[in-house]
Amino acid sequence: GSDVSASGAIVRACFTGSTWVAVLVSLATYAALCPWAVMRGPAYFTGGGGPTSGAFMLATLYQRDLGYYDWRLAYLDEPRGVTFFTSLLPYVLGAPVVLAGLAGLVLNERRVRLMSWGLLAPTAILVSGWSVLTVRYALPLAPPLLLSAAAFLAQTSHLTLRSARPLRAGLLAVVLAMSLARGLAWSLMFVEDDPRTLASRWIAEHARDGDVVVTEHDLSYTAPLGRADEASGPLPYPMPRIDVQRLFATGERGPAVEAAATRLLGGARFFVVSEWMLRRARSGAARVASPEHVRFYEALLSGQTGYTEVARFERHPRLGPLAWSEADEEQLAVCFVHCPVRSFERTGEYRSPFPDRE
């Protein structure tokens, strides 16, 4: 009876003009924010296997043996699609907005609920099965969640029906203001020097000619030191004639981790450590795939290797008195665009974190 009629009403609503407009707007938004999916056409989803192709991403549905150096490793222990709502969207919109939006997807009045689902569903269905998701895939989900959140907040108020419409407009303005404040705070971080640049300047000021400086092998996530293998090119400030060594440059695993660390850090003065590598080591997948790396970084951070942290460079979104900590935020969004960096100095003899192997 009533269940059948309600189901029929929902089915009919799915074929109304406003629902199709919502779907088309969602697809257009996705095309604008993810243009490579349009420009590459079917090849994005079926061919190539490169780092931006759908085939590469879809392979993570089945691949569970990625090594420590694969950038997807830290995501292996996350359920499919849940990353959207636990890391990516809270990073873009803020957790309160996301929670209100999700509640509205279930509790809003039917017309608004269907419109929100119509905007949300195409992108969610398209990519929520991948185990690796980044902010650019979550952005098309922001508009329907903002709509849903504003409507939900309006419906849950105890004001009269006559005042509901202006209230909804006011709440939508508040929700938008919260998101814009977060976005503005995030954008303002890039007015100042990147943490990797600050770490480079620190080395330039504290190192001496002949010092050995060790950095990790992934040059995009560490301090540029003016070497020929760096894409940053010549530095705009003088760097002492230092000897730069790349730790784990050949993808060491197992016992080779200890050998590489002892060989390089035993005679170095500084060790520049990337937050991206630290976050990999703290991921659940790393403890299974590469426990040697986990043990090495844990010993380094606890001061058991003879190295002491002497400087830390990081950025956090800040707007006046408002500040957002990114300690637990989505890893690629933090580390790719404004990667925190730490500088360690050897203050004693290097001690291996694997004493049982000596």
Coordinates of C-alpha atoms in Angstrom, one line a residue:
G1 CA 0.0 0.0 0.0
S2 CA 1.8 3.1 1.3
D3 CA 5.2 1.6 0.8
V4 CA 4.4 0.8 -2.9
S5 CA 3.0 4.3 -3.5
A6 CA 6.0 5.9 -1.8
S7 CA 8.4 3.8 -4.0
G8 CA 6.5 4.8 -7.1
A9 CA 6.7 8.5 -6.2
I10 CA 10.4 8.2 -5.7
V11 CA 10.8 6.4 -9.1
R12 CA 8.7 9.1 -10.8
A13 CA 10.7 11.9 -9.1
C14 CA 13.9 10.4 -10.6
F15 CA 12.6 11.2 -14.1
T16 CA 11.5 14.8 -13.5
G17 CA 13.2 17.7 -15.2
S18 CA 14.8 19.0 -12.0
T19 CA 16.4 15.6 -11.3
W20 CA 17.9 15.4 -14.8
V21 CA 19.1 19.0 -14.5
A22 CA 20.8 18.0 -11.2
V23 CA 22.5 15.0 -12.9
L24 CA 23.7 17.1 -15.8
V25 CA 25.0 19.8 -13.4
S26 CA 26.9 17.1 -11.5
L27 CA 28.4 15.7 -14.7
A28 CA 29.4 19.2 -15.8
T29 CA 31.0 19.9 -12.4
Y30 CA 32.9 16.6 -12.6
A31 CA 34.1 17.5 -16.1
A32 CA 35.3 20.9 -15.0
L33 CA 37.1 19.7 -11.9
C34 CA 38.4 16.5 -13.4
P35 CA 39.1 17.5 -17.0
W36 CA 41.6 14.7 -17.7
A37 CA 38.7 12.2 -17.6
V38 CA 37.1 14.1 -20.5
M39 CA 40.2 14.9 -22.5
R40 CA 41.5 11.3 -22.4
G41 CA 38.1 9.8 -23.0
P42 CA 37.8 6.0 -22.8
A43 CA 41.6 5.7 -22.3
Y44 CA 41.2 7.3 -18.9
F45 CA 39.2 4.3 -17.7
T46 CA 40.5 1.4 -19.8
G47 CA 44.0 1.9 -21.1
G48 CA 47.5 3.1 -20.5
G49 CA 48.0 2.0 -17.0
G50 CA 49.8 5.2 -16.2
P51 CA 49.5 7.1 -12.9
T52 CA 46.5 9.1 -14.1
S53 CA 44.6 6.4 -15.9
G54 CA 41.5 4.7 -14.7
A55 CA 43.2 1.3 -15.3
F56 CA 46.0 2.2 -12.9
M57 CA 43.5 3.3 -10.3
L58 CA 41.1 0.4 -10.7
A59 CA 44.0 -2.0 -10.3
T60 CA 44.0 -1.0 -6.6
L61 CA 40.7 -2.9 -6.2
Y62 CA 42.7 -6.1 -6.4
Q63 CA 46.3 -5.3 -5.6
R64 CA 47.3 -5.8 -2.0
D65 CA 51.1 -6.3 -2.2
L66 CA 52.3 -2.7 -2.9
G67 CA 55.8 -1.9 -1.6
Y68 CA 56.6 0.8 1.0
Y69 CA 57.7 3.2 -1.8
D70 CA 54.5 3.0 -3.7
W71 CA 52.5 6.1 -2.9
R72 CA 49.3 4.0 -2.7
L73 CA 50.7 1.9 0.2
A74 CA 49.3 4.1 3.0
Y75 CA 45.8 3.7 1.6
L76 CA 45.6 -0.1 1.5
D77 CA 44.1 -0.5 5.0
E78 CA 41.2 1.9 4.2
P79 CA 37.7 0.5 3.1
R80 CA 36.7 1.4 -0.5
G81 CA 34.9 4.7 -0.8
V82 CA 35.0 5.5 3.0
T83 CA 38.0 7.7 2.3
F84 CA 35.5 10.2 0.7
F85 CA 33.7 10.8 4.0
T86 CA 36.4 10.3 6.6
S87 CA 39.3 12.2 5.0
L88 CA 38.7 14.0 1.7
L89 CA 35.4 15.8 2.2
P90 CA 36.2 16.9 5.8
Y91 CA 39.4 18.3 4.5
V92 CA 37.6 20.3 1.8
L93 CA 34.4 21.3 3.7
G94 CA 35.1 20.7 7.3
A95 CA 33.7 17.8 9.4
P96 CA 30.5 19.6 10.7
V97 CA 29.4 20.5 7.2
V98 CA 29.9 16.9 6.0
L99 CA 28.0 15.4 8.9
A100 CA 25.1 17.8 8.4
G101 CA 25.1 17.0 4.6
L102 CA 25.1 13.2 5.2
A103 CA 22.3 13.5 7.7
G104 CA 20.3 15.6 5.1
L105 CA 20.7 12.9 2.5
V106 CA 18.5 10.7 4.7
L107 CA 16.3 13.2 6.6
N108 CA 15.6 16.1 4.2
E109 CA 12.3 16.6 2.5
R110 CA 12.0 14.4 -0.6
R111 CA 12.5 17.1 -3.2
V112 CA 15.8 18.4 -1.7
R113 CA 16.9 14.9 -0.9
L114 CA 16.5 13.7 -4.4
M115 CA 18.2 16.7 -5.9
S116 CA 21.1 16.2 -3.5
W117 CA 21.4 12.5 -4.4
G118 CA 21.1 13.3 -8.1
L119 CA 24.1 15.7 -7.8
L120 CA 26.1 13.3 -5.6
A121 CA 25.5 9.9 -7.1
P122 CA 27.3 10.1 -10.5
T123 CA 30.7 11.0 -9.1
A124 CA 30.3 8.7 -6.1
I125 CA 29.3 5.7 -8.2
L126 CA 32.2 6.5 -10.6
V127 CA 35.1 6.5 -8.2
S128 CA 34.0 5.3 -4.8
G129 CA 35.2 1.8 -5.5
W130 CA 38.8 2.9 -5.8
S131 CA 41.0 2.4 -2.8
V132 CA 43.1 5.5 -3.6
L133 CA 41.1 8.8 -3.7
T134 CA 42.4 12.3 -3.7
V135 CA 40.9 15.7 -3.1
R136 CA 40.3 16.3 -6.8
Y137 CA 37.9 13.3 -7.0
A138 CA 35.9 14.6 -3.9
L139 CA 35.4 18.2 -5.1
P140 CA 32.3 17.4 -7.3
L141 CA 30.6 16.0 -4.1
A142 CA 30.9 19.4 -2.3
P143 CA 27.9 21.3 -3.9
P144 CA 25.3 18.6 -3.2
L145 CA 26.5 18.2 0.4
L146 CA 26.4 22.0 0.9
L147 CA 22.8 22.0 -0.3
S148 CA 21.9 19.0 1.8
A149 CA 23.5 20.5 4.9
A150 CA 21.8 23.8 4.6
A151 CA 18.4 22.2 4.1
F152 CA 18.9 19.8 7.0
L153 CA 19.8 22.6 9.4
A154 CA 16.8 24.6 8.3
Q155 CA 14.4 21.6 8.8
T156 CA 15.7 20.8 12.2
S157 CA 15.1 24.3 13.5
H158 CA 12.1 25.0 15.8
L159 CA 11.1 28.2 14.0
T160 CA 7.7 28.5 12.3
L161 CA 7.1 27.4 8.7
R162 CA 6.7 31.0 7.6
S163 CA 10.3 31.8 8.6
A164 CA 11.7 28.6 7.2
R165 CA 12.6 30.0 3.8
P166 CA 14.7 33.0 5.0
L167 CA 16.2 30.7 7.6
R168 CA 17.3 28.2 4.9
A169 CA 18.9 31.0 3.0
G170 CA 20.7 32.2 6.1
L171 CA 21.9 28.8 7.1
L172 CA 23.1 28.2 3.5
A173 CA 25.1 31.4 3.8
V174 CA 26.5 30.2 7.1
V175 CA 27.5 26.8 5.7
L176 CA 29.0 28.5 2.6
A177 CA 30.9 30.9 4.8
M178 CA 32.4 28.0 6.9
S179 CA 33.6 26.3 3.7
L180 CA 34.9 29.6 2.2
A181 CA 36.8 30.4 5.4
R182 CA 38.5 27.0 5.3
G183 CA 39.3 27.4 1.6
L184 CA 40.7 31.0 2.1
A185 CA 42.8 29.8 5.1
W186 CA 44.1 27.0 3.0
S187 CA 44.9 29.3 0.1
L188 CA 46.7 31.8 2.3
M189 CA 49.3 29.2 3.2
F190 CA 50.8 29.6 -0.2
V191 CA 51.5 33.3 0.2
E192 CA 54.5 32.3 2.3
D193 CA 57.4 30.0 1.5
D194 CA 56.8 26.3 1.3
P195 CA 58.1 24.2 4.3
R196 CA 60.5 22.5 1.9
T197 CA 62.0 25.8 0.9
L198 CA 62.3 26.8 4.6
A199 CA 64.1 23.6 5.3
S200 CA 66.4 24.2 2.4
R201 CA 67.2 27.7 3.7
W202 CA 67.9 26.3 7.2
I203 CA 70.4 23.8 5.8
A204 CA 72.0 26.6 3.8
E205 CA 72.4 28.7 7.0
H206 CA 73.6 25.9 9.3
A207 CA 75.6 23.5 7.2
R208 CA 79.3 23.9 6.5
D209 CA 81.5 23.0 3.5
G210 CA 82.1 19.2 3.4
D211 CA 79.0 18.3 5.5
V212 CA 77.1 15.2 4.5
V213 CA 73.4 15.9 4.3
V214 CA 71.1 12.9 3.9
T215 CA 67.6 13.2 2.4
E216 CA 65.1 10.6 1.4
H217 CA 64.9 9.5 -2.2
D218 CA 61.6 11.1 -3.3
L219 CA 62.7 14.6 -4.3
S220 CA 59.2 16.1 -4.6
Y221 CA 58.7 15.7 -0.8
T222 CA 62.0 17.0 0.6
A223 CA 64.1 20.1 0.8
P224 CA 65.7 21.2 -2.5
L225 CA 69.5 21.4 -2.0
G226 CA 70.6 22.6 -5.4
R227 CA 71.7 19.3 -6.8
A228 CA 71.5 18.5 -10.5
D229 CA 68.9 15.7 -9.9
E230 CA 66.4 18.2 -8.5
A231 CA 63.7 19.7 -10.7
S232 CA 63.8 23.0 -8.7
G233 CA 66.9 24.1 -10.5
P234 CA 69.5 26.6 -9.1
L235 CA 68.7 27.9 -5.7
P236 CA 68.2 31.7 -5.3
Y237 CA 70.5 31.6 -2.2
P238 CA 74.0 30.2 -1.7
M239 CA 74.3 26.7 -0.4
P240 CA 77.6 25.4 1.1
R241 CA 79.5 22.8 -0.8
I242 CA 77.7 19.9 0.9
D243 CA 77.6 16.2 0.0
V244 CA 74.0 15.2 -0.6
Q245 CA 73.1 11.6 -0.2
R246 CA 69.8 10.0 -1.0
L247 CA 68.6 7.4 1.6
F248 CA 66.7 4.3 0.3
A249 CA 67.3 5.5 -3.3
T250 CA 67.2 2.0 -4.7
G251 CA 64.0 0.9 -2.8
E252 CA 65.7 -1.2 -0.1
R253 CA 63.5 -3.6 1.8
G254 CA 64.1 -6.1 4.6
P255 CA 67.7 -6.3 6.0
A256 CA 68.8 -3.8 3.3
V257 CA 67.0 -1.0 5.2
E258 CA 69.4 -1.4 8.1
A259 CA 72.5 -1.6 5.8
A260 CA 71.5 1.5 3.8
A261 CA 70.7 3.6 6.9
T262 CA 74.0 2.6 8.7
R263 CA 76.1 3.3 5.6
L264 CA 74.7 6.8 5.0
L265 CA 73.7 8.1 8.5
G266 CA 76.8 6.9 10.2
G267 CA 78.9 9.7 8.7
A268 CA 76.3 12.4 8.0
R269 CA 75.7 15.6 10.0
F270 CA 72.1 16.3 8.9
F271 CA 69.2 14.1 8.0
V272 CA 66.2 15.9 6.3
V273 CA 63.0 13.8 6.9
S274 CA 59.8 14.1 4.9
E275 CA 56.4 14.0 6.6
W276 CA 55.2 11.9 3.6
M277 CA 57.6 9.1 4.6
L278 CA 56.7 9.4 8.2
R279 CA 53.0 9.1 7.4
R280 CA 53.7 6.0 5.3
A281 CA 55.6 4.5 8.2
R282 CA 52.7 5.2 10.6
S283 CA 50.1 3.6 8.3
G284 CA 48.7 0.2 9.1
A285 CA 49.7 -1.2 5.8
A286 CA 53.4 -0.4 6.4
R287 CA 53.5 -2.5 9.5
V288 CA 52.7 -5.5 7.4
A289 CA 54.4 -4.7 4.1
S290 CA 57.7 -3.1 5.5
P291 CA 58.2 -3.4 9.3
E292 CA 61.8 -2.5 8.9
H293 CA 60.9 1.0 7.7
V294 CA 58.5 1.4 10.5
R295 CA 61.1 0.4 13.1
F296 CA 63.6 2.8 11.6
Y297 CA 61.4 5.8 11.6
E298 CA 60.0 5.1 15.1
A299 CA 63.6 4.8 16.5
L300 CA 64.5 8.1 14.7
L301 CA 61.6 10.0 16.2
S302 CA 62.2 8.6 19.7
G303 CA 65.8 9.7 19.7
Q304 CA 67.3 6.2 19.7
T305 CA 69.6 6.6 16.6
G306 CA 72.0 9.4 17.7
Y307 CA 70.1 12.0 15.7
T308 CA 68.1 14.8 17.4
E309 CA 65.4 16.9 15.8
V310 CA 66.6 20.4 15.5
A311 CA 64.1 22.1 13.3
R312 CA 60.6 21.5 12.0
F313 CA 58.9 23.3 9.1
E314 CA 55.1 23.0 8.5
R315 CA 52.1 25.0 7.5
H316 CA 48.5 24.8 8.7
P317 CA 45.5 26.6 7.4
R318 CA 44.9 29.7 9.5
L319 CA 42.5 32.7 9.2
G320 CA 42.8 35.2 12.0
P321 CA 42.0 33.3 15.3
L322 CA 40.8 30.2 13.4
A323 CA 43.3 27.4 12.8
W324 CA 42.9 24.0 11.3
S325 CA 45.3 21.2 12.4
E326 CA 46.4 18.9 9.5
A327 CA 48.0 16.3 11.7
D328 CA 45.4 13.7 10.7
E329 CA 44.3 15.1 7.4
E330 CA 44.3 13.4 4.0
Q331 CA 47.9 12.5 3.3
L332 CA 48.4 13.5 -0.3
A333 CA 46.6 16.8 0.1
V334 CA 49.0 17.8 2.9
C335 CA 52.2 16.2 1.7
F336 CA 52.0 16.9 -2.0
V337 CA 51.2 20.6 -1.9
H338 CA 52.9 21.9 1.3
C339 CA 54.8 18.9 2.7
P340 CA 56.0 19.3 6.3
V341 CA 59.8 18.7 6.7
R342 CA 62.0 18.0 9.7
S343 CA 65.7 18.5 10.1
F344 CA 67.7 16.1 12.3
E345 CA 71.3 16.6 13.4
R346 CA 73.7 13.8 14.5
T347 CA 74.6 14.6 18.1
G348 CA 76.4 11.4 18.9
E349 CA 77.5 8.1 17.3
Y350 CA 74.9 6.6 15.0
R351 CA 73.0 3.7 16.7
S352 CA 71.3 1.2 14.6
P353 CA 67.6 0.6 15.4
F354 CA 68.2 -3.1 14.7
P355 CA 70.6 -4.1 17.5
D356 CA 69.4 -7.8 17.4
R357 CA 71.1 -8.1 13.9
E358 CA 74.5 -6.8 14.9

